[in-house]
Every structure is written in structure tokens, then in C-alpha cells.
Amino acid sequence: MTDKQITSYPKEKINILLLENISDTAVKFFKDNGYTSVKKITGALSEEDLIREVKDVHLLGIRSKTQITPRVLDAAKKLQAIGCFCIGVNQVDLKYAKQQGVAVFNAPYSNTRSVAELVIGLSILLIRRIVDKNKAAHEGIWLKDAKGSYEMRGKTLGIVGYGNIGTQVSVLAEALGMQVIFYDTITKLPLGNAVAKKSLKDLVSQADIITLHVPETNSTKNLINKNVIKNFKKGSILINYARGEVVDLEALAKALQEGQMSGAAVDVYPWEPEKNGDKFTTPLQGLPNVILTPHIGGSTEEAQQNIGEDVSNKLFQYLEMGVSIGSHTVPPLSLPPQEGAHRILHVHRNVPGVLSAINTTLANNKINILGQYLKTNDEIGYVVLDLDRKISNTAVNLLKEVKDTIKVRLLY
């Protein structure tokens, strides 16, 4: 097998669609690897527009705005994989994608440093009340005053969600001389001198600054509500650079207006505009010592480049070698290419007897299996077969007829 002949399907006929202004790093990656049919669109698409665009697409790249619904997946008959060029995958109907045998990848670590640095920066601005002083200076008012301004050193930072971002924030905060406490529903090993708290109430009642780094799930919706805010330390600060549904913004606004809290920084909202320039409203607008940003927590040049490289490489590895490590839908398999063989990928419903049917079908047609790998999850099974080159096309047609088959692809 030569480098020029990796896939059985001509590279120029593989259609790649990238939405939401995904980094040009991704475009360059695919073109450098011989894929010439790469289309990039600046914004997100509505469901109807996406259904029209995705008809002949093999690889689809999105960020957080594009919604991948069952209707979209039904329309994408040639779709092999979706790359979410961001941290989350909640914009994709994962259950339906799994049933369709579509691999879904993301970049869970690539922008963690960008978010962590910004959280520390926001903490300094808020605890020093720089927001109010900046506003006054722009309005021509000289507001030289130390009242209500504090150092970070010696203060307590409370981290809700001690994962990839939370742990990096923890390390940076300790470097500034802060005491770090954290709360997570899963037992986590503390870094440095960080201390785990047994409950959210314990954390918010002790922290001067609370920063949220949790996913959007049913259990985290309105995690920070009026009842929880009542337990906040008076004069504390809240930072939400996690997910929009995690905080009850009306309750937060009331706490800020009444002086229960002294400041907040919010980057994500229950509702967000579709594109730049659209009107945006939130109950937090106009409140003192509040920083509002338009979902840019991980938006740095470095993060976008890292995400572009990470997700593109995962899509490429799946397309050319069948490697599914990091997929949220297709069971994880990683294996080297086999010389002197053709590789076939078989995705099927995870029911008893499919592997036996595959082997029986091939054996009955005197097709020799040189290598075989199987991995399953709750919904589907993923088999990689290395077969004799002479009869690989026959094998593909036979495997398509195996009961409970979802997808069959001749890789090379």
C-alpha cells in the first residue's frame, strides 16, 4: 500500500463541508492531504438550508451553533463523520447519529488554556472593580477610589466542575496566592493545595469568587438559582463561562441589584443570537461591575488553530484508517494498516449473532480474513476486517446483505 493510494474512493470525490468559520487550519489540513473538495461557509445554517447542503457530504465540520437533527442526518446519505470544532457535542443528536453509524468527534482539550486564562483575568478585573472605573473614565468621570477593590492573594476561589478547564484554573489561581476549593459530582484528585467540598452549598458559602465549568445536562440546568444564591458569601463574584442554561439570570440580576453579590462575568446565555450584529438582550445588561461577552471564552487564535488541527486529524484518521478513538458514537478502535490486504469497515446494530453472520457469510464464499477487530457500545457494533485484496469488492456486497447492517465501507 503506497502513500498515494490510501483510500479506495478517489480523494477528489470526497466532499467536505465546514461551517461557522472553522479555522483555515482545517481547510489547509485536508487540502495538504489531497482532499480538494472542501467547502467553507462563514456562518451556521438553518435546518432546511443544511438539509440541502449536506446531501452529498462525506465529512461535516461544525461549531456550537449548527444543530444536527434527525432530519439532517436522514438527508446526509453519504455522511461518514461529523467534527465538532469545539468542546461540546450537545448540538448533535448523538443517539440518532449512533443509530446511523455516523462518527462524531470533538476537541475537548484544545481551548482549555484560553478559557482558564480569561477566567483569571476576569476575576482580577471584577475584584478590583475595574469595570466600573473603566466605564466612568470613558464617560469623562475621574473615579480614583480604593473602596470595594481587593487583591486576589489570600482570597478563596470556588470551582464548580473540576475537569479539564477547572483544574487549569485551579493551578493558575494558586500561583496568584489564592486558596482553591472545588465541588464536583465525581471524586477528583486535587491539584496543588486545592480542597474538595462535599456540596455546592459548602462551596458557595465560602468562596469569594465562584467559577463554573460544568456541562449542560438536566442536572445542571439552573444549577445556580435563587435558592443557591441565598447561600453565596455576601459580596461574592460569579463567573459563568460554561453553559447558558446553568445559571438563572433573573435570580443573578436580582442578587446583584440587592448587593448580595458584588459582580459577575457571563459569556454564555440560555438564548444566543444566530450571527454577529443580531440584537442581544439579557437581564444583566446595565448592571454595575458586570462583564458580558459573546460566547468567546475559547476564542483565541491559538485555541482555534489547535481545535482545527485536533478535529481534522480525528476525521482524517477515521476516513483513511478507520480509527475511531475519540468518537462519541462509533466504538473506539485504533489499528495499524495491514500490508497486502484491503480493509472493510462494518457498522451494525449491537444485537447477538451479527459477527457470526459476517464470518459465516465470508467463509461460505471462501473469503479469507487476514485480520478482524470488533468493538461495541450500547447501540452499535464496529468491525474492521482486513481481507484478501482479490475479492474485497465481492466481500463488500456480501456484507451489505448481513442482517442488522447499518454501514459498510471499503477503506482501501
Short mmCIF file of C-alpha atoms in Angstrom, two decimals:
data_model
loop_
_atom_site.label_atom_id
_atom_site.label_comp_id
_atom_site.label_asym_id
_atom_site.label_seq_id
_atom_site.Cartn_x
_atom_site.Cartn_y
_atom_site.Cartn_z
CA MET A 1 0.00 0.00 0.00
CA THR A 2 1.54 3.34 -1.04
CA ASP A 3 1.02 6.78 0.49
CA LYS A 4 -0.74 7.90 -2.69
CA GLN A 5 -3.28 5.10 -2.58
CA ILE A 6 -4.68 5.19 0.95
CA THR A 7 -8.41 5.15 0.32
CA SER A 8 -10.40 3.19 -2.24
CA TYR A 9 -12.61 6.18 -3.03
CA PRO A 10 -10.96 8.98 -5.09
CA LYS A 11 -10.00 11.81 -2.75
CA GLU A 12 -11.25 14.48 -5.13
CA LYS A 13 -14.74 12.98 -4.81
CA ILE A 14 -14.80 13.18 -1.00
CA ASN A 15 -16.93 16.21 -0.17
CA ILE A 16 -16.04 18.11 2.99
CA LEU A 17 -18.29 20.89 4.34
CA LEU A 18 -17.05 23.22 7.09
CA LEU A 19 -19.49 25.66 8.70
CA GLU A 20 -19.31 28.54 11.20
CA ASN A 21 -15.99 29.96 10.02
CA ILE A 22 -13.93 26.99 11.18
CA SER A 23 -10.20 27.78 11.23
CA ASP A 24 -8.39 27.73 7.89
CA THR A 25 -6.05 25.28 9.60
CA ALA A 26 -8.68 22.62 8.90
CA VAL A 27 -9.04 23.60 5.25
CA LYS A 28 -5.26 23.51 4.78
CA PHE A 29 -5.00 20.14 6.57
CA PHE A 30 -7.39 18.40 4.20
CA LYS A 31 -6.03 20.04 1.06
CA ASP A 32 -2.47 19.16 2.07
CA ASN A 33 -3.64 15.55 2.32
CA GLY A 34 -5.12 15.51 -1.16
CA TYR A 35 -8.77 16.37 -0.48
CA THR A 36 -9.67 19.12 -2.93
CA SER A 37 -13.46 19.31 -2.49
CA VAL A 38 -13.52 21.40 0.70
CA LYS A 39 -16.29 23.99 1.08
CA LYS A 40 -16.17 26.54 3.90
CA ILE A 41 -19.17 28.63 4.96
CA THR A 42 -18.79 31.53 7.40
CA GLY A 43 -21.95 31.12 9.49
CA ALA A 44 -24.28 28.43 10.77
CA LEU A 45 -27.11 27.10 8.61
CA SER A 46 -30.76 26.60 9.43
CA GLU A 47 -32.09 23.05 9.42
CA GLU A 48 -33.66 23.47 5.99
CA ASP A 49 -30.53 25.02 4.46
CA LEU A 50 -28.34 22.35 5.99
CA ILE A 51 -30.56 19.57 4.66
CA ARG A 52 -30.00 20.95 1.16
CA GLU A 53 -26.24 21.37 1.62
CA VAL A 54 -25.46 18.04 3.28
CA LYS A 55 -26.92 15.71 0.66
CA ASP A 56 -23.57 14.65 -0.89
CA VAL A 57 -21.27 15.49 2.03
CA HIS A 58 -18.94 12.83 3.46
CA LEU A 59 -17.38 14.87 6.29
CA LEU A 60 -19.16 17.73 8.08
CA GLY A 61 -17.45 20.25 10.34
CA ILE A 62 -19.47 22.44 12.71
CA ARG A 63 -19.08 24.52 15.86
CA SER A 64 -21.65 25.17 18.58
CA LYS A 65 -24.43 26.91 16.62
CA THR A 66 -25.28 24.32 14.00
CA GLN A 67 -27.92 21.82 15.13
CA ILE A 68 -27.59 18.30 13.76
CA THR A 69 -31.11 16.88 13.96
CA PRO A 70 -32.51 13.52 12.80
CA ARG A 71 -33.84 15.25 9.68
CA VAL A 72 -30.36 16.48 8.81
CA LEU A 73 -28.86 13.04 9.40
CA ASP A 74 -31.55 11.38 7.29
CA ALA A 75 -30.71 13.74 4.43
CA ALA A 76 -26.97 13.07 4.70
CA LYS A 77 -26.91 9.69 2.97
CA LYS A 78 -23.14 9.76 2.34
CA LEU A 79 -22.10 11.20 5.69
CA GLN A 80 -19.31 9.27 7.42
CA ALA A 81 -18.36 11.59 10.26
CA ILE A 82 -19.10 14.91 11.96
CA GLY A 83 -16.37 17.03 13.50
CA CYS A 84 -17.45 19.41 16.26
CA PHE A 85 -14.71 22.04 16.22
CA CYS A 86 -15.37 22.97 19.85
CA ILE A 87 -15.54 21.38 23.30
CA GLY A 88 -19.17 20.23 23.40
CA VAL A 89 -21.26 17.87 21.28
CA ASN A 90 -24.72 18.69 22.64
CA GLN A 91 -25.63 20.35 19.32
CA VAL A 92 -25.65 16.89 17.72
CA ASP A 93 -28.38 14.31 18.26
CA LEU A 94 -25.84 11.70 19.36
CA LYS A 95 -28.35 8.90 19.80
CA TYR A 96 -29.61 9.22 16.25
CA ALA A 97 -26.09 9.70 14.86
CA LYS A 98 -25.10 6.49 16.63
CA GLN A 99 -28.02 4.62 15.11
CA GLN A 100 -26.99 5.90 11.67
CA GLY A 101 -23.39 4.81 12.18
CA VAL A 102 -22.04 8.36 11.88
CA ALA A 103 -18.88 9.03 13.89
CA VAL A 104 -18.92 12.25 15.93
CA PHE A 105 -15.67 13.82 17.12
CA ASN A 106 -14.83 16.96 19.10
CA ALA A 107 -11.88 18.74 20.73
CA PRO A 108 -12.41 18.52 24.49
CA TYR A 109 -8.98 19.86 25.47
CA SER A 110 -7.84 22.28 22.77
CA ASN A 111 -9.15 25.57 24.19
CA THR A 112 -8.90 24.86 27.92
CA ARG A 113 -5.93 27.18 28.41
CA SER A 114 -7.70 30.06 26.65
CA VAL A 115 -10.73 29.77 28.93
CA ALA A 116 -8.65 29.30 32.09
CA GLU A 117 -6.54 32.40 31.42
CA LEU A 118 -9.61 34.50 30.75
CA VAL A 119 -11.31 33.37 33.97
CA ILE A 120 -8.30 34.55 35.96
CA GLY A 121 -8.25 37.85 34.07
CA LEU A 122 -11.96 38.40 34.68
CA SER A 123 -11.51 37.64 38.36
CA ILE A 124 -8.90 40.37 38.69
CA LEU A 125 -10.99 42.92 36.80
CA LEU A 126 -14.08 42.21 38.88
CA ILE A 127 -12.47 42.05 42.31
CA ARG A 128 -10.74 45.37 41.61
CA ARG A 129 -13.97 46.86 40.19
CA ILE A 130 -12.11 47.87 37.05
CA VAL A 131 -15.33 47.52 35.06
CA ASP A 132 -16.97 50.47 36.83
CA LYS A 133 -13.82 52.61 36.74
CA ASN A 134 -13.36 51.93 33.03
CA LYS A 135 -16.96 52.93 32.33
CA ALA A 136 -16.60 56.14 34.34
CA ALA A 137 -13.35 57.07 32.58
CA HIS A 138 -14.98 56.61 29.17
CA GLU A 139 -17.76 58.92 30.33
CA GLY A 140 -15.24 61.57 31.42
CA ILE A 141 -15.57 60.87 35.15
CA TRP A 142 -12.48 60.53 37.36
CA LEU A 143 -13.19 57.70 39.81
CA LYS A 144 -9.96 57.20 41.80
CA ASP A 145 -11.16 55.12 44.75
CA ALA A 146 -9.93 52.01 46.59
CA LYS A 147 -13.28 51.20 48.19
CA GLY A 148 -14.51 47.74 47.27
CA SER A 149 -11.27 46.86 45.44
CA TYR A 150 -9.28 43.87 46.64
CA GLU A 151 -6.23 41.74 45.82
CA MET A 152 -6.61 38.17 44.63
CA ARG A 153 -3.96 36.97 47.04
CA GLY A 154 -5.49 35.33 50.10
CA LYS A 155 -8.99 35.16 48.61
CA THR A 156 -10.87 31.90 48.06
CA LEU A 157 -11.73 30.71 44.58
CA GLY A 158 -14.55 28.16 44.32
CA ILE A 159 -14.52 25.98 41.20
CA VAL A 160 -17.72 24.12 40.29
CA GLY A 161 -16.71 21.30 37.93
CA TYR A 162 -13.12 20.15 38.40
CA GLY A 163 -12.46 18.89 34.89
CA ASN A 164 -10.11 19.95 32.09
CA ILE A 165 -10.70 23.69 32.48
CA GLY A 166 -11.43 23.71 36.21
CA THR A 167 -8.11 22.09 37.06
CA GLN A 168 -6.15 24.58 34.94
CA VAL A 169 -7.94 27.47 36.63
CA SER A 170 -7.04 25.86 39.94
CA VAL A 171 -3.31 25.83 39.16
CA LEU A 172 -3.28 29.42 37.89
CA ALA A 173 -5.23 30.67 40.90
CA GLU A 174 -2.82 29.06 43.36
CA ALA A 175 0.08 30.75 41.55
CA LEU A 176 -1.58 34.07 42.48
CA GLY A 177 -1.72 33.09 46.14
CA MET A 178 -5.40 32.14 46.23
CA GLN A 179 -6.95 29.38 48.27
CA VAL A 180 -8.80 26.97 45.97
CA ILE A 181 -11.83 24.87 46.81
CA PHE A 182 -13.83 22.82 44.35
CA TYR A 183 -17.01 20.80 44.02
CA ASP A 184 -17.60 18.00 41.52
CA THR A 185 -20.18 15.23 41.44
CA ILE A 186 -17.35 12.80 40.64
CA THR A 187 -14.48 12.27 43.06
CA LYS A 188 -11.41 14.04 41.66
CA LEU A 189 -7.79 14.13 42.78
CA PRO A 190 -6.96 17.71 43.86
CA LEU A 191 -4.07 19.53 42.23
CA GLY A 192 -1.73 21.50 44.47
CA ASN A 193 -3.41 22.56 47.69
CA ALA A 194 -6.98 22.59 46.32
CA VAL A 195 -9.61 21.20 48.69
CA ALA A 196 -12.72 19.30 47.64
CA LYS A 197 -16.06 20.31 49.16
CA LYS A 198 -18.86 17.84 49.78
CA SER A 199 -21.67 20.05 48.49
CA LEU A 200 -22.37 23.04 46.29
CA LYS A 201 -23.73 24.87 49.34
CA ASP A 202 -20.45 24.40 51.18
CA LEU A 203 -18.51 25.82 48.27
CA VAL A 204 -20.58 28.91 47.52
CA SER A 205 -20.82 29.88 51.20
CA GLN A 206 -17.01 30.02 51.50
CA ALA A 207 -15.82 31.33 48.13
CA ASP A 208 -15.09 34.97 47.28
CA ILE A 209 -15.21 34.11 43.57
CA ILE A 210 -17.18 31.20 42.10
CA THR A 211 -16.39 29.98 38.58
CA LEU A 212 -18.49 27.38 36.75
CA HIS A 213 -17.09 24.68 34.48
CA VAL A 214 -19.84 22.09 34.10
CA PRO A 215 -21.57 20.58 31.04
CA GLU A 216 -25.17 21.32 30.10
CA THR A 217 -27.30 18.43 31.35
CA ASN A 218 -30.67 18.03 33.02
CA SER A 219 -28.92 18.03 36.40
CA THR A 220 -27.03 21.27 35.74
CA LYS A 221 -29.93 23.31 34.34
CA ASN A 222 -30.43 26.31 36.66
CA LEU A 223 -27.76 24.86 38.93
CA ILE A 224 -27.21 28.40 40.19
CA ASN A 225 -30.73 29.53 41.12
CA LYS A 226 -32.26 31.87 43.70
CA ASN A 227 -32.11 29.24 46.44
CA VAL A 228 -28.43 28.54 45.83
CA ILE A 229 -27.58 32.23 45.52
CA LYS A 230 -29.01 32.81 49.02
CA ASN A 231 -26.07 30.78 50.31
CA PHE A 232 -23.46 32.83 48.44
CA LYS A 233 -20.98 34.70 50.59
CA LYS A 234 -22.04 38.37 50.70
CA GLY A 235 -20.14 40.40 48.13
CA SER A 236 -19.03 37.36 46.16
CA ILE A 237 -18.47 37.22 42.41
CA LEU A 238 -19.84 34.68 39.90
CA ILE A 239 -18.20 33.74 36.60
CA ASN A 240 -20.08 31.57 34.10
CA TYR A 241 -18.00 30.55 31.09
CA ALA A 242 -19.58 27.08 30.98
CA ARG A 243 -23.09 26.74 29.52
CA GLY A 244 -26.00 29.14 29.19
CA GLU A 245 -28.65 27.07 30.98
CA VAL A 246 -26.56 26.64 34.14
CA VAL A 247 -27.46 30.00 35.72
CA ASP A 248 -30.85 31.59 36.38
CA LEU A 249 -30.00 35.04 35.04
CA GLU A 250 -33.06 36.71 36.58
CA ALA A 251 -32.02 35.47 40.02
CA LEU A 252 -28.43 36.57 39.41
CA ALA A 253 -29.54 40.04 38.31
CA LYS A 254 -31.65 40.42 41.45
CA ALA A 255 -28.76 39.37 43.70
CA LEU A 256 -26.50 41.95 42.02
CA GLN A 257 -29.12 44.70 42.32
CA GLU A 258 -29.70 43.95 46.00
CA GLY A 259 -25.99 43.86 46.86
CA GLN A 260 -25.91 40.17 47.79
CA MET A 261 -23.21 39.82 45.11
CA SER A 262 -20.64 42.38 44.01
CA GLY A 263 -20.03 41.35 40.42
CA ALA A 264 -20.37 38.80 37.64
CA ALA A 265 -18.92 37.78 34.30
CA VAL A 266 -21.07 35.83 31.84
CA ASP A 267 -20.15 34.52 28.41
CA VAL A 268 -22.95 32.02 27.69
CA TYR A 269 -26.71 32.51 27.72
CA PRO A 270 -29.93 30.46 27.51
CA TRP A 271 -30.59 32.17 24.20
CA GLU A 272 -27.89 33.50 21.89
CA PRO A 273 -28.14 35.34 18.55
CA GLU A 274 -27.57 33.38 15.36
CA LYS A 275 -24.93 35.71 13.91
CA ASN A 276 -22.82 38.79 14.55
CA GLY A 277 -24.82 42.00 14.55
CA ASP A 278 -28.10 40.44 15.70
CA LYS A 279 -29.86 42.06 18.64
CA PHE A 280 -28.99 40.57 22.02
CA THR A 281 -30.73 41.04 25.36
CA THR A 282 -30.12 39.74 28.88
CA PRO A 283 -31.35 40.77 32.37
CA LEU A 284 -27.72 41.57 33.26
CA GLN A 285 -27.35 44.48 30.87
CA GLY A 286 -26.69 47.83 32.51
CA LEU A 287 -25.76 46.42 35.92
CA PRO A 288 -22.59 47.67 37.66
CA ASN A 289 -19.44 45.53 37.80
CA VAL A 290 -20.79 43.03 35.28
CA ILE A 291 -18.79 41.82 32.27
CA LEU A 292 -20.79 40.38 29.36
CA THR A 293 -19.02 38.67 26.49
CA PRO A 294 -20.47 36.98 23.36
CA HIS A 295 -19.51 33.32 23.88
CA ILE A 296 -15.81 33.89 23.26
CA GLY A 297 -14.31 32.00 26.21
CA GLY A 298 -12.21 29.77 23.98
CA SER A 299 -11.91 32.18 21.07
CA THR A 300 -8.19 32.77 20.69
CA GLU A 301 -6.06 32.28 17.61
CA GLU A 302 -4.13 29.53 19.41
CA ALA A 303 -7.26 27.68 20.50
CA GLN A 304 -8.88 27.82 17.07
CA GLN A 305 -5.70 26.53 15.45
CA ASN A 306 -5.40 23.72 18.00
CA ILE A 307 -9.06 22.77 17.53
CA GLY A 308 -8.69 22.86 13.75
CA GLU A 309 -5.71 20.52 13.89
CA ASP A 310 -7.18 18.18 16.52
CA VAL A 311 -10.60 17.58 14.96
CA SER A 312 -9.29 17.49 11.39
CA ASN A 313 -6.79 14.82 12.36
CA LYS A 314 -9.52 12.71 14.02
CA LEU A 315 -11.71 12.96 10.92
CA PHE A 316 -8.75 12.12 8.70
CA GLN A 317 -7.74 9.09 10.79
CA TYR A 318 -11.30 7.75 10.68
CA LEU A 319 -11.66 8.37 6.96
CA GLU A 320 -8.34 6.84 5.95
CA MET A 321 -7.67 4.15 8.57
CA GLY A 322 -10.96 3.54 10.37
CA VAL A 323 -9.54 4.86 13.68
CA SER A 324 -12.48 5.86 15.88
CA ILE A 325 -10.68 6.89 19.08
CA GLY A 326 -12.40 9.97 20.48
CA SER A 327 -15.74 9.31 18.78
CA HIS A 328 -18.90 9.80 20.85
CA THR A 329 -20.90 7.40 18.68
CA VAL A 330 -18.76 4.75 16.99
CA PRO A 331 -16.97 2.38 19.42
CA PRO A 332 -13.25 3.18 19.82
CA LEU A 333 -10.81 1.20 17.67
CA SER A 334 -7.26 2.04 16.67
CA LEU A 335 -5.21 -0.30 14.50
CA PRO A 336 -2.33 -0.10 12.05
CA PRO A 337 -2.78 -0.70 8.31
CA GLN A 338 -2.22 -4.29 7.13
CA GLU A 339 0.08 -4.79 4.16
CA GLY A 340 -1.29 -6.87 1.30
CA ALA A 341 -4.90 -6.54 2.40
CA HIS A 342 -8.00 -4.49 1.80
CA ARG A 343 -9.77 -3.05 4.81
CA ILE A 344 -13.55 -3.00 5.19
CA LEU A 345 -15.44 -1.15 7.91
CA HIS A 346 -18.76 -2.64 9.05
CA VAL A 347 -21.12 -0.80 11.39
CA HIS A 348 -24.12 -2.75 12.66
CA ARG A 349 -26.77 -2.79 15.35
CA ASN A 350 -25.46 -4.31 18.54
CA VAL A 351 -27.56 -7.47 18.58
CA PRO A 352 -26.45 -11.09 19.08
CA GLY A 353 -25.27 -13.03 16.05
CA VAL A 354 -24.03 -10.30 13.71
CA LEU A 355 -20.34 -11.16 13.98
CA SER A 356 -21.17 -14.84 13.47
CA ALA A 357 -23.21 -13.91 10.38
CA ILE A 358 -20.32 -11.87 8.98
CA ASN A 359 -17.85 -14.70 9.44
CA THR A 360 -20.25 -17.33 8.09
CA THR A 361 -21.02 -15.23 5.01
CA LEU A 362 -17.34 -14.73 4.22
CA ALA A 363 -16.46 -18.37 4.93
CA ASN A 364 -19.26 -19.67 2.71
CA ASN A 365 -17.83 -17.59 -0.14
CA LYS A 366 -14.27 -18.77 0.55
CA ILE A 367 -13.10 -15.25 1.55
CA ASN A 368 -10.09 -15.35 3.84
CA ILE A 369 -9.99 -12.96 6.83
CA LEU A 370 -6.43 -11.72 7.47
CA GLY A 371 -7.38 -9.60 10.47
CA GLN A 372 -10.55 -8.76 12.38
CA TYR A 373 -11.31 -6.28 15.15
CA LEU A 374 -14.59 -5.71 16.97
CA LYS A 375 -15.80 -3.12 19.47
CA THR A 376 -19.37 -2.45 20.63
CA ASN A 377 -21.31 0.10 22.65
CA ASP A 378 -24.92 0.12 23.82
CA GLU A 379 -26.33 0.77 20.33
CA ILE A 380 -23.93 -0.40 17.65
CA GLY A 381 -21.01 -2.68 16.85
CA TYR A 382 -17.99 -1.68 14.81
CA VAL A 383 -16.00 -4.34 12.95
CA VAL A 384 -12.82 -3.71 11.00
CA LEU A 385 -11.94 -6.52 8.56
CA ASP A 386 -8.68 -6.95 6.66
CA LEU A 387 -9.33 -9.26 3.69
CA ASP A 388 -7.61 -10.68 0.66
CA ARG A 389 -7.37 -7.93 -1.98
CA LYS A 390 -8.64 -10.10 -4.83
CA ILE A 391 -12.16 -10.44 -3.51
CA SER A 392 -12.72 -7.28 -1.46
CA ASN A 393 -15.43 -5.86 -3.75
CA THR A 394 -17.36 -9.11 -3.53
CA ALA A 395 -16.98 -9.03 0.24
CA VAL A 396 -18.40 -5.50 0.47
CA ASN A 397 -21.54 -6.51 -1.43
CA LEU A 398 -21.97 -9.63 0.71
CA LEU A 399 -21.53 -7.72 3.97
CA LYS A 400 -24.15 -5.18 2.96
CA GLU A 401 -26.68 -8.01 2.96
CA VAL A 402 -25.90 -9.16 6.51
CA LYS A 403 -28.91 -8.61 8.78
CA ASP A 404 -28.74 -5.52 11.09
CA THR A 405 -26.04 -3.89 8.96
CA ILE A 406 -26.01 -0.08 9.16
CA LYS A 407 -22.99 0.87 7.02
CA VAL A 408 -20.28 -0.89 5.05
CA ARG A 409 -17.28 0.97 3.64
CA LEU A 410 -14.31 -0.31 1.65
CA LEU A 411 -11.50 1.71 3.17
CA TYR A 412 -8.54 0.73 0.99
#
